Short mmCIF file of C-alpha atoms and ligand atoms in Angstrom, two decimals:
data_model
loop_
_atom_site.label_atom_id
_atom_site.label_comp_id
_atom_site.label_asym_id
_atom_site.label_seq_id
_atom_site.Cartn_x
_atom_site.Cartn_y
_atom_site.Cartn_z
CA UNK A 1 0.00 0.00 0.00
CA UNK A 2 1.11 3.59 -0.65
CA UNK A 3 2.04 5.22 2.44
CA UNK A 4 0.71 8.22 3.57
CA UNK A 5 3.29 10.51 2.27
CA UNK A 6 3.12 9.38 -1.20
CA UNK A 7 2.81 12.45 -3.95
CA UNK A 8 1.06 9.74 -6.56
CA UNK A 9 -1.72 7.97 -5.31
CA UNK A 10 -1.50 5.04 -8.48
CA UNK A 11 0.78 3.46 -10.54
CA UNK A 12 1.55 6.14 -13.61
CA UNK A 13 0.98 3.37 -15.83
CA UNK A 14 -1.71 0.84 -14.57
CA UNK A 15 -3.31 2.93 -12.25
CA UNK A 16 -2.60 -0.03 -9.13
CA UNK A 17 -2.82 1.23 -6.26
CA UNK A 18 -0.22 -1.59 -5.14
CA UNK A 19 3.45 -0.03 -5.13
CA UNK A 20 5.65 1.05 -3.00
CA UNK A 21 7.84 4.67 -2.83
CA UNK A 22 10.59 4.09 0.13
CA UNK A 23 11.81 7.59 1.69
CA UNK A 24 10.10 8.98 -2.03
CA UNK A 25 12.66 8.10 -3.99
CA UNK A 26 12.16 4.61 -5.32
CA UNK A 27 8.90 4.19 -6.75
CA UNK A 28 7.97 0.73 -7.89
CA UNK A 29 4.76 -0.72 -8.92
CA UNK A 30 4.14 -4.67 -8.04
CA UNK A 31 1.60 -4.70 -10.14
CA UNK A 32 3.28 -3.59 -13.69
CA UNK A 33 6.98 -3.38 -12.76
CA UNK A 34 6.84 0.07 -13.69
CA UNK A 35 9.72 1.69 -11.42
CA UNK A 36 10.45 5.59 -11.29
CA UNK A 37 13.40 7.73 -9.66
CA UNK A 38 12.69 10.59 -8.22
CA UNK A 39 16.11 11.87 -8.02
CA UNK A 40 17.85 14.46 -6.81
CA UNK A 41 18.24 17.57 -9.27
CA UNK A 42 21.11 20.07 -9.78
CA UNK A 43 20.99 23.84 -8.88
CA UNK A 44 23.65 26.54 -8.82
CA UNK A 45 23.71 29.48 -6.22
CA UNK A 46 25.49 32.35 -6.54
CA UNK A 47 27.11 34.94 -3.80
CA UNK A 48 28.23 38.45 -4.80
CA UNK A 49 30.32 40.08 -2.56
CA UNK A 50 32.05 43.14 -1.82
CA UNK A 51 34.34 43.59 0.88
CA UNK A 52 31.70 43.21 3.88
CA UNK A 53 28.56 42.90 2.25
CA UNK A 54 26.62 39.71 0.35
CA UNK A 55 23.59 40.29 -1.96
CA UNK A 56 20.48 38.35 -0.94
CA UNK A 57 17.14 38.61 -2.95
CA UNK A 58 13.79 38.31 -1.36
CA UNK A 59 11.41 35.78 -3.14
CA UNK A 60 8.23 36.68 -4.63
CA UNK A 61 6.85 33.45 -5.25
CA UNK A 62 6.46 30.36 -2.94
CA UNK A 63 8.15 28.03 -1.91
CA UNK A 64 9.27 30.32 0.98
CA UNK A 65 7.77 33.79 -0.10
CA UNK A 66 9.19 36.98 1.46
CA UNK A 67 12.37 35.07 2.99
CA UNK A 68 15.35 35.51 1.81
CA UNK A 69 17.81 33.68 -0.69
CA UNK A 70 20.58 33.76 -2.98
CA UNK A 71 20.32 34.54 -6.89
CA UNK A 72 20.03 30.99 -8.97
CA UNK A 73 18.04 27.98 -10.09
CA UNK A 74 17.92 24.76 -11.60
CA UNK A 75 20.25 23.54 -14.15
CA UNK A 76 18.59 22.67 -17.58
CA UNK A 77 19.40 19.59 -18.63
CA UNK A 78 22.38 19.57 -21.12
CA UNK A 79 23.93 22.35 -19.45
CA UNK A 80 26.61 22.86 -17.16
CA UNK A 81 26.92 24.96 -13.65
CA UNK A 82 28.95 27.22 -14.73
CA UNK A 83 26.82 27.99 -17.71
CA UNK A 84 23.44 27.81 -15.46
CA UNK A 85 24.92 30.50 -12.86
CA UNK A 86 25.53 32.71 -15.72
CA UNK A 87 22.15 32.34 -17.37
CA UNK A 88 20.22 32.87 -14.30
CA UNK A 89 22.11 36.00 -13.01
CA UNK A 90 21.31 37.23 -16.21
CA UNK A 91 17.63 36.13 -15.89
CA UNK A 92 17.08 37.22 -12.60
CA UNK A 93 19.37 39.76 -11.97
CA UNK A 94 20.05 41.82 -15.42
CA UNK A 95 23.84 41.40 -14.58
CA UNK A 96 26.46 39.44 -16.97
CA UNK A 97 29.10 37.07 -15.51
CA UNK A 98 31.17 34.84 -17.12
CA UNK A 99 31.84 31.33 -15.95
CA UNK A 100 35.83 32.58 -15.38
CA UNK A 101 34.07 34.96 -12.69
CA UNK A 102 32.74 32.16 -10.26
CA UNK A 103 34.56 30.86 -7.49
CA UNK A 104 33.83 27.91 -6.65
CA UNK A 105 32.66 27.34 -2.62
CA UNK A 106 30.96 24.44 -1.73
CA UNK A 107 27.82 22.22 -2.57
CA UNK A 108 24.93 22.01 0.09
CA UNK A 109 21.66 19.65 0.00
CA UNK A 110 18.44 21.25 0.00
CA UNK A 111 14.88 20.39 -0.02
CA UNK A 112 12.30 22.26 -2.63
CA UNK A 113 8.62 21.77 -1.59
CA UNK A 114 6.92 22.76 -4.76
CA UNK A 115 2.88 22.37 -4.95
CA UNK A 116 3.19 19.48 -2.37
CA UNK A 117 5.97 17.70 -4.30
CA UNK A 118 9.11 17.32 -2.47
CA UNK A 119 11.83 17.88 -4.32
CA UNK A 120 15.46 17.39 -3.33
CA UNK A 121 18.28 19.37 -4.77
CA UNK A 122 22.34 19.20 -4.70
CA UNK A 123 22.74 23.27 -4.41
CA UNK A 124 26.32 24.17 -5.78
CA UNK A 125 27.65 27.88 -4.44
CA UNK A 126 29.56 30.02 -6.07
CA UNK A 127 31.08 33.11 -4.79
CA UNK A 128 31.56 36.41 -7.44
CA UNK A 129 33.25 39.28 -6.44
CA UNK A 130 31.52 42.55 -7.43
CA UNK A 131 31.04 46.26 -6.51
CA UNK A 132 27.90 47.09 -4.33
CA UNK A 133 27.44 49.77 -6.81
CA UNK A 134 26.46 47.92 -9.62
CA UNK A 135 22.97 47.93 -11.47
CA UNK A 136 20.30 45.40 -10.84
CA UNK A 137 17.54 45.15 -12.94
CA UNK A 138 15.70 42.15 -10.95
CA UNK A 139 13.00 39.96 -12.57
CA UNK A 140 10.20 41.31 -10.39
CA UNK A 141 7.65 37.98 -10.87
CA UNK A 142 10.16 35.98 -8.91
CA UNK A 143 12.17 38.56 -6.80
CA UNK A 144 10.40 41.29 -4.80
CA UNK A 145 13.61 43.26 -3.96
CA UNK A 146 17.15 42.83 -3.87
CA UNK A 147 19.45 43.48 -0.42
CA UNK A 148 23.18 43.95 0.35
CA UNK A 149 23.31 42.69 3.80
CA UNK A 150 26.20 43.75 5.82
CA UNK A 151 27.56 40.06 6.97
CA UNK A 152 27.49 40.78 10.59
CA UNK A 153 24.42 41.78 10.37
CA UNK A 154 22.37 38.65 8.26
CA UNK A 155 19.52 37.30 10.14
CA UNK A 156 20.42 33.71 9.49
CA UNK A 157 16.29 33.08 10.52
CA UNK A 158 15.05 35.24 7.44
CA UNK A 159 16.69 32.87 5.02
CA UNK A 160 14.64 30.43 3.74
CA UNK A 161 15.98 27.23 2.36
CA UNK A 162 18.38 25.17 4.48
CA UNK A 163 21.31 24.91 1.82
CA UNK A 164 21.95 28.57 1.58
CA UNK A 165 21.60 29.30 5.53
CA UNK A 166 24.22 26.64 6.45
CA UNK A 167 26.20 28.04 3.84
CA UNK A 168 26.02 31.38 4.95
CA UNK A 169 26.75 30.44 8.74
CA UNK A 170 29.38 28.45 7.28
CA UNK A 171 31.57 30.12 5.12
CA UNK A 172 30.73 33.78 5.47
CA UNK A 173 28.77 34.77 8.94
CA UNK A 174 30.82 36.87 10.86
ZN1 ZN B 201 1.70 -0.36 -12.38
#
């Protein structure tokens, strides 16, 4: 029997209601056979800094509206980090990097609850050095506004997914 916390509630291809979906990742049907990964998925995030300051955006759209987080998204398939950090700075942020401009920091696991799907992510960071003075033209139907946050001053609490708040208390909290 599907337990509880199962996202499908039959088998995608013979509609049995008999399968199992340990820890949702390993869906398998004993009905049909028919077996499905829900695997983890790839996503960049990028930190600009100046000498005592990091750049946060606050979302505009949900999962975790109004908290804060770093510029970034998923990596299309086909393409590499490097190449997804760029795009989506662009996207989001108006700005152009080049992939020669990211440092690399660290990856971080995160979790990405999206219309009651649980999705789980492998969040690589990268760090880009830049002047606070910069323009940002932010894509307003996913960020509401864009902060420099002094870095003894970040509120780890108003950050909302886990991967970028323990990298922030890691690697640059004062
Ligand atoms: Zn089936």
């Amino acid at each position: 029997m599907p337990n509880n916390k199962s996202f499908f509630k039959f088998c995608p291809n013979c509609q049995s209601e008999d399968f199992t979906f340990d820890n949702l990742v390993r869906f398998h049907c004993k009905a049909c056979d028919f077996t499905y990964y829900h695997t983890i998925a790839a996503a960049v995030a990028v930190i600009f800094r100046t000498e005592n300051k990091i750049l946060f955006t606050v979302r505009n759209v949900d999962p975790d509206k109004g908290k804060l987080d770093l510029p970034g998204g998923f990596i299309d398939s086909g393409e590499n980090a490097e190449a997804a950090a760029c795009r989506e700075i662009k996207e989001e942020l108006g700005i152009t990097i080049q992939p020669n401009q990211l440092r690399y920091i660290t990856t971080s696991p995160n979790n990405y609850l999206y219309k009651n799907i649980p999705y789980r992510t492998m969040d690589i960071f990268y760090e880009v050095k830049l002047g606070a003075s910069i323009a940002i033209d932010f894509a307003e139907d996913e960020i509401e506004e864009v902060v420099w946050m002094e870095t003894d001053k970040i509120d780890l609490e108003k950050i909302g997914f886990v991967s970028v708040r323990n990298v922030i208390e890691e690697y640059y909290f004062d």
